[in-house]
Amino acid sequence: MKAWICLPLIALVLAGCAGKTAYRDSCGSQLDAAWHELDIAKAEGFAGTVSYSKALSLLTGAKTQQQFEAYEGCASKAEKARFYIRESRAGR
């Protein structure tokens, strides 16, 4: 194959890899923070709320997405979980 044909293909593959890992750090930090906040909510006695259950479900899904390198979805779910954790701690 000619070199000029391979260069765009290599650039495309590298761009795809960069896009896939763009949310990796956000996913990890959001998950860490959310699990910590969930532990605090549980210690404060909010584990029985609907919001707590929603948060736990979202975090489980986010962790699964992290394991499959679906970092954008992971970060999104972890961010939503943190919202529900705040709602739980507010008694909603």
Short mmCIF file of N, CA, C and O in Angstrom, two decimals:
data_model
loop_
_atom_site.label_atom_id
_atom_site.label_comp_id
_atom_site.label_asym_id
_atom_site.label_seq_id
_atom_site.Cartn_x
_atom_site.Cartn_y
_atom_site.Cartn_z
N MET A 1 0.85 -1.17 0.00
CA MET A 1 0.00 0.00 0.00
C MET A 1 0.90 1.24 0.00
O MET A 1 1.93 1.27 0.63
N LYS A 2 0.48 2.24 -0.70
CA LYS A 2 1.24 3.49 -0.77
C LYS A 2 1.21 4.21 0.58
O LYS A 2 0.22 4.16 1.29
N ALA A 3 2.30 4.89 0.90
CA ALA A 3 2.43 5.58 2.19
C ALA A 3 1.37 6.67 2.34
O ALA A 3 0.84 6.88 3.42
N TRP A 4 1.04 7.37 1.26
CA TRP A 4 0.07 8.46 1.35
C TRP A 4 -1.33 7.95 1.66
O TRP A 4 -2.16 8.68 2.18
N ILE A 5 -1.60 6.70 1.38
CA ILE A 5 -2.90 6.10 1.71
C ILE A 5 -2.91 5.69 3.19
O ILE A 5 -3.92 5.82 3.87
N CYS A 6 -1.81 5.21 3.70
CA CYS A 6 -1.74 4.74 5.09
C CYS A 6 -1.81 5.87 6.10
O CYS A 6 -2.35 5.69 7.19
N LEU A 7 -1.26 7.02 5.79
CA LEU A 7 -1.23 8.13 6.74
C LEU A 7 -2.62 8.56 7.21
O LEU A 7 -2.84 8.70 8.41
N PRO A 8 -3.58 8.76 6.31
CA PRO A 8 -4.92 9.13 6.79
C PRO A 8 -5.56 8.02 7.64
O PRO A 8 -6.26 8.31 8.61
N LEU A 9 -5.30 6.77 7.30
CA LEU A 9 -5.85 5.67 8.08
C LEU A 9 -5.25 5.64 9.49
O LEU A 9 -5.97 5.45 10.47
N ILE A 10 -3.97 5.87 9.59
CA ILE A 10 -3.31 5.91 10.90
C ILE A 10 -3.86 7.07 11.72
O ILE A 10 -4.16 6.92 12.91
N ALA A 11 -4.01 8.23 11.10
CA ALA A 11 -4.55 9.41 11.80
C ALA A 11 -5.97 9.14 12.29
O ALA A 11 -6.33 9.52 13.40
N LEU A 12 -6.77 8.47 11.48
CA LEU A 12 -8.15 8.15 11.85
C LEU A 12 -8.18 7.20 13.04
O LEU A 12 -8.95 7.40 13.99
N VAL A 13 -7.34 6.20 13.04
CA VAL A 13 -7.28 5.24 14.15
C VAL A 13 -6.83 5.95 15.42
O VAL A 13 -7.41 5.75 16.50
N LEU A 14 -5.82 6.78 15.34
CA LEU A 14 -5.33 7.50 16.51
C LEU A 14 -6.38 8.47 17.05
O LEU A 14 -6.54 8.61 18.26
N ALA A 15 -7.11 9.12 16.17
CA ALA A 15 -8.17 10.03 16.61
C ALA A 15 -9.27 9.26 17.33
O ALA A 15 -9.81 9.72 18.34
N GLY A 16 -9.59 8.09 16.84
CA GLY A 16 -10.60 7.25 17.49
C GLY A 16 -10.16 6.84 18.88
O GLY A 16 -10.94 6.84 19.83
N CYS A 17 -8.90 6.50 19.03
CA CYS A 17 -8.37 6.12 20.34
C CYS A 17 -8.39 7.30 21.31
O CYS A 17 -8.73 7.15 22.47
N ALA A 18 -8.03 8.47 20.83
CA ALA A 18 -8.02 9.66 21.68
C ALA A 18 -9.43 10.01 22.12
O ALA A 18 -9.66 10.37 23.28
N GLY A 19 -10.40 9.89 21.23
CA GLY A 19 -11.79 10.18 21.58
C GLY A 19 -12.33 9.20 22.60
O GLY A 19 -13.10 9.56 23.47
N LYS A 20 -11.91 7.95 22.51
CA LYS A 20 -12.40 6.92 23.41
C LYS A 20 -11.92 7.15 24.84
O LYS A 20 -12.61 6.84 25.79
N THR A 21 -10.73 7.69 24.98
CA THR A 21 -10.16 7.86 26.32
C THR A 21 -10.29 9.29 26.85
O THR A 21 -9.82 9.57 27.94
N ALA A 22 -10.97 10.15 26.10
CA ALA A 22 -11.09 11.55 26.51
C ALA A 22 -11.81 11.69 27.85
O ALA A 22 -11.50 12.58 28.63
N TYR A 23 -12.73 10.80 28.14
CA TYR A 23 -13.51 10.89 29.37
C TYR A 23 -12.97 9.98 30.48
O TYR A 23 -13.58 9.87 31.54
N ARG A 24 -11.85 9.32 30.25
CA ARG A 24 -11.33 8.36 31.22
C ARG A 24 -11.09 9.00 32.59
O ARG A 24 -11.51 8.47 33.62
N ASP A 25 -10.40 10.13 32.63
CA ASP A 25 -10.11 10.80 33.90
C ASP A 25 -11.39 11.27 34.59
O ASP A 25 -11.55 11.12 35.80
N SER A 26 -12.30 11.84 33.80
CA SER A 26 -13.56 12.32 34.36
C SER A 26 -14.36 11.17 34.94
O SER A 26 -14.91 11.28 36.03
N CYS A 27 -14.40 10.06 34.22
CA CYS A 27 -15.11 8.87 34.70
C CYS A 27 -14.54 8.42 36.04
O CYS A 27 -15.29 8.23 37.01
N GLY A 28 -13.25 8.29 36.12
CA GLY A 28 -12.62 7.83 37.35
C GLY A 28 -12.83 8.76 38.52
O GLY A 28 -13.19 8.33 39.62
N SER A 29 -12.65 10.06 38.29
CA SER A 29 -12.79 11.01 39.40
C SER A 29 -14.25 11.15 39.83
O SER A 29 -14.54 11.24 41.04
N GLN A 30 -15.18 11.13 38.88
CA GLN A 30 -16.61 11.21 39.22
C GLN A 30 -17.04 9.97 40.01
O GLN A 30 -17.79 10.07 40.98
N LEU A 31 -16.57 8.81 39.58
CA LEU A 31 -16.91 7.58 40.29
C LEU A 31 -16.36 7.58 41.71
O LEU A 31 -17.08 7.24 42.66
N ASP A 32 -15.10 7.97 41.86
CA ASP A 32 -14.50 8.01 43.20
C ASP A 32 -15.28 8.94 44.12
O ASP A 32 -15.60 8.59 45.26
N ALA A 33 -15.58 10.13 43.62
CA ALA A 33 -16.31 11.11 44.43
C ALA A 33 -17.72 10.60 44.77
O ALA A 33 -18.18 10.73 45.91
N ALA A 34 -18.38 10.01 43.79
CA ALA A 34 -19.75 9.54 44.00
C ALA A 34 -19.80 8.41 45.02
O ALA A 34 -20.68 8.39 45.89
N TRP A 35 -18.88 7.45 44.94
CA TRP A 35 -18.87 6.36 45.92
C TRP A 35 -18.62 6.89 47.32
O TRP A 35 -19.23 6.45 48.29
N HIS A 36 -17.72 7.86 47.43
CA HIS A 36 -17.43 8.47 48.73
C HIS A 36 -18.68 9.17 49.28
O HIS A 36 -19.04 9.00 50.45
N GLU A 37 -19.35 9.95 48.43
CA GLU A 37 -20.57 10.66 48.85
C GLU A 37 -21.68 9.68 49.20
O GLU A 37 -22.46 9.92 50.13
N LEU A 38 -21.76 8.57 48.47
CA LEU A 38 -22.78 7.56 48.76
C LEU A 38 -22.53 6.93 50.13
O LEU A 38 -23.47 6.70 50.89
N ASP A 39 -21.26 6.68 50.45
CA ASP A 39 -20.91 6.14 51.77
C ASP A 39 -21.33 7.10 52.88
O ASP A 39 -21.84 6.69 53.92
N ILE A 40 -21.11 8.39 52.65
CA ILE A 40 -21.49 9.40 53.64
C ILE A 40 -23.01 9.42 53.81
O ILE A 40 -23.52 9.45 54.94
N ALA A 41 -23.73 9.38 52.70
CA ALA A 41 -25.20 9.37 52.76
C ALA A 41 -25.70 8.15 53.52
O ALA A 41 -26.64 8.24 54.32
N LYS A 42 -25.07 7.01 53.30
CA LYS A 42 -25.46 5.78 54.01
C LYS A 42 -25.19 5.94 55.50
O LYS A 42 -26.05 5.59 56.33
N ALA A 43 -24.03 6.48 55.86
CA ALA A 43 -23.69 6.68 57.27
C ALA A 43 -24.65 7.65 57.95
O ALA A 43 -24.91 7.53 59.15
N GLU A 44 -25.17 8.59 57.18
CA GLU A 44 -26.11 9.58 57.73
C GLU A 44 -27.53 9.03 57.81
O GLU A 44 -28.43 9.73 58.26
N GLY A 45 -27.74 7.81 57.33
CA GLY A 45 -29.05 7.19 57.43
C GLY A 45 -29.98 7.41 56.25
O GLY A 45 -31.18 7.21 56.36
N PHE A 46 -29.44 7.80 55.11
CA PHE A 46 -30.28 8.05 53.94
C PHE A 46 -30.31 6.89 52.96
O PHE A 46 -30.80 7.02 51.84
N ALA A 47 -29.83 5.72 53.38
CA ALA A 47 -29.74 4.57 52.48
C ALA A 47 -31.10 4.06 52.03
O ALA A 47 -31.20 3.38 51.02
N GLY A 48 -32.16 4.37 52.74
CA GLY A 48 -33.49 3.86 52.39
C GLY A 48 -34.26 4.72 51.42
O GLY A 48 -35.36 4.35 51.01
N THR A 49 -33.71 5.85 51.01
CA THR A 49 -34.46 6.76 50.14
C THR A 49 -34.45 6.28 48.70
O THR A 49 -33.56 5.55 48.27
N VAL A 50 -35.45 6.72 47.95
CA VAL A 50 -35.53 6.39 46.53
C VAL A 50 -34.34 6.98 45.79
O VAL A 50 -33.74 6.32 44.93
N SER A 51 -33.96 8.20 46.13
CA SER A 51 -32.83 8.85 45.46
C SER A 51 -31.53 8.07 45.69
O SER A 51 -30.71 7.94 44.78
N TYR A 52 -31.36 7.54 46.89
CA TYR A 52 -30.18 6.73 47.19
C TYR A 52 -30.15 5.50 46.29
O TYR A 52 -29.11 5.15 45.73
N SER A 53 -31.29 4.86 46.14
CA SER A 53 -31.38 3.67 45.29
C SER A 53 -31.08 3.98 43.84
O SER A 53 -30.40 3.22 43.15
N LYS A 54 -31.59 5.12 43.36
CA LYS A 54 -31.30 5.53 41.98
C LYS A 54 -29.81 5.78 41.81
O LYS A 54 -29.22 5.38 40.80
N ALA A 55 -29.20 6.43 42.79
CA ALA A 55 -27.77 6.72 42.72
C ALA A 55 -26.96 5.43 42.69
O ALA A 55 -26.02 5.29 41.89
N LEU A 56 -27.32 4.49 43.53
CA LEU A 56 -26.61 3.22 43.58
C LEU A 56 -26.71 2.48 42.25
O LEU A 56 -25.73 1.94 41.74
N SER A 57 -27.90 2.50 41.66
CA SER A 57 -28.10 1.86 40.37
C SER A 57 -27.26 2.53 39.28
O SER A 57 -26.62 1.85 38.46
N LEU A 58 -27.25 3.85 39.27
CA LEU A 58 -26.44 4.58 38.29
C LEU A 58 -24.96 4.30 38.46
O LEU A 58 -24.22 4.14 37.48
N LEU A 59 -24.50 4.24 39.70
CA LEU A 59 -23.08 3.97 39.95
C LEU A 59 -22.68 2.57 39.52
O LEU A 59 -21.58 2.36 39.00
N THR A 60 -23.57 1.62 39.71
CA THR A 60 -23.30 0.27 39.26
C THR A 60 -23.16 0.23 37.74
O THR A 60 -22.24 -0.38 37.20
N GLY A 61 -24.06 0.93 37.05
CA GLY A 61 -23.98 1.03 35.60
C GLY A 61 -22.73 1.76 35.14
O GLY A 61 -22.09 1.37 34.16
N ALA A 62 -22.37 2.81 35.85
CA ALA A 62 -21.17 3.58 35.50
C ALA A 62 -19.92 2.72 35.64
O ALA A 62 -19.02 2.76 34.79
N LYS A 63 -19.86 1.94 36.71
CA LYS A 63 -18.70 1.07 36.93
C LYS A 63 -18.59 0.03 35.81
O LYS A 63 -17.50 -0.26 35.31
N THR A 64 -19.73 -0.50 35.39
CA THR A 64 -19.74 -1.46 34.28
C THR A 64 -19.23 -0.79 33.01
O THR A 64 -18.41 -1.37 32.28
N GLN A 65 -19.70 0.42 32.74
CA GLN A 65 -19.23 1.13 31.55
C GLN A 65 -17.74 1.42 31.62
O GLN A 65 -17.04 1.35 30.61
N GLN A 66 -17.25 1.75 32.81
CA GLN A 66 -15.82 1.99 32.97
C GLN A 66 -15.03 0.73 32.60
O GLN A 66 -14.01 0.81 31.93
N GLN A 67 -15.51 -0.41 33.04
CA GLN A 67 -14.81 -1.67 32.76
C GLN A 67 -14.79 -1.99 31.27
O GLN A 67 -13.87 -2.64 30.79
N PHE A 68 -15.80 -1.53 30.54
CA PHE A 68 -15.86 -1.76 29.10
C PHE A 68 -15.33 -0.56 28.31
O PHE A 68 -15.53 -0.47 27.11
N GLU A 69 -14.67 0.35 29.00
CA GLU A 69 -14.04 1.53 28.41
C GLU A 69 -15.03 2.45 27.70
O GLU A 69 -14.70 3.12 26.73
N ALA A 70 -16.26 2.50 28.19
CA ALA A 70 -17.27 3.43 27.70
C ALA A 70 -17.26 4.63 28.64
O ALA A 70 -18.17 4.85 29.43
N TYR A 71 -16.16 5.39 28.57
CA TYR A 71 -15.89 6.42 29.56
C TYR A 71 -16.88 7.59 29.55
O TYR A 71 -17.19 8.14 30.59
N GLU A 72 -17.36 7.96 28.38
CA GLU A 72 -18.31 9.08 28.31
C GLU A 72 -19.60 8.74 29.05
O GLU A 72 -20.11 9.53 29.85
N GLY A 73 -20.14 7.55 28.82
CA GLY A 73 -21.35 7.11 29.51
C GLY A 73 -21.11 6.94 31.00
O GLY A 73 -21.97 7.27 31.81
N CYS A 74 -19.94 6.46 31.35
CA CYS A 74 -19.57 6.30 32.76
C CYS A 74 -19.58 7.65 33.46
O CYS A 74 -20.18 7.80 34.54
N ALA A 75 -18.94 8.65 32.87
CA ALA A 75 -18.88 9.98 33.48
C ALA A 75 -20.27 10.57 33.62
O ALA A 75 -20.61 11.18 34.65
N SER A 76 -21.11 10.38 32.62
CA SER A 76 -22.46 10.90 32.64
C SER A 76 -23.29 10.25 33.76
O SER A 76 -23.98 10.94 34.52
N LYS A 77 -23.22 8.93 33.86
CA LYS A 77 -23.97 8.22 34.90
C LYS A 77 -23.48 8.60 36.30
O LYS A 77 -24.27 8.78 37.21
N ALA A 78 -22.17 8.72 36.46
CA ALA A 78 -21.62 9.08 37.78
C ALA A 78 -22.05 10.49 38.17
O ALA A 78 -22.38 10.74 39.34
N GLU A 79 -22.10 11.39 37.21
CA GLU A 79 -22.55 12.76 37.48
C GLU A 79 -24.02 12.76 37.90
O GLU A 79 -24.41 13.44 38.85
N LYS A 80 -24.86 11.98 37.20
CA LYS A 80 -26.27 11.87 37.57
C LYS A 80 -26.42 11.25 38.96
O LYS A 80 -27.27 11.66 39.75
N ALA A 81 -25.59 10.26 39.25
CA ALA A 81 -25.64 9.61 40.56
C ALA A 81 -25.33 10.62 41.67
O ALA A 81 -26.00 10.62 42.71
N ARG A 82 -24.38 11.49 41.43
CA ARG A 82 -24.04 12.50 42.43
C ARG A 82 -25.22 13.44 42.68
O ARG A 82 -25.44 13.89 43.80
N PHE A 83 -25.98 13.74 41.63
CA PHE A 83 -27.19 14.55 41.80
C PHE A 83 -28.17 13.83 42.73
O PHE A 83 -28.71 14.43 43.68
N TYR A 84 -28.41 12.54 42.49
CA TYR A 84 -29.35 11.79 43.31
C TYR A 84 -28.84 11.61 44.74
O TYR A 84 -29.63 11.56 45.68
N ILE A 85 -27.54 11.55 44.91
CA ILE A 85 -26.99 11.48 46.27
C ILE A 85 -27.28 12.77 47.01
O ILE A 85 -27.69 12.75 48.18
N ARG A 86 -27.11 13.90 46.34
CA ARG A 86 -27.44 15.20 46.97
C ARG A 86 -28.92 15.25 47.30
O ARG A 86 -29.31 15.73 48.38
N GLU A 87 -29.77 14.75 46.42
CA GLU A 87 -31.20 14.72 46.67
C GLU A 87 -31.52 13.83 47.88
O GLU A 87 -32.34 14.17 48.72
N SER A 88 -30.85 12.71 47.96
CA SER A 88 -31.06 11.79 49.08
C SER A 88 -30.68 12.45 50.39
O SER A 88 -31.43 12.37 51.37
N ARG A 89 -29.55 13.11 50.41
CA ARG A 89 -29.10 13.77 51.65
C ARG A 89 -29.99 14.93 52.02
O ARG A 89 -30.04 15.32 53.18
N ALA A 90 -30.72 15.47 51.05
CA ALA A 90 -31.66 16.56 51.33
C ALA A 90 -33.02 16.00 51.75
O ALA A 90 -33.95 16.76 52.01
N GLY A 91 -33.14 14.68 51.78
CA GLY A 91 -34.40 14.06 52.21
C GLY A 91 -35.42 13.92 51.11
O GLY A 91 -36.59 13.69 51.38
N ARG A 92 -35.00 14.01 49.87
CA ARG A 92 -35.94 13.89 48.74
C ARG A 92 -35.75 12.58 48.03
O ARG A 92 -34.78 11.96 48.01
#
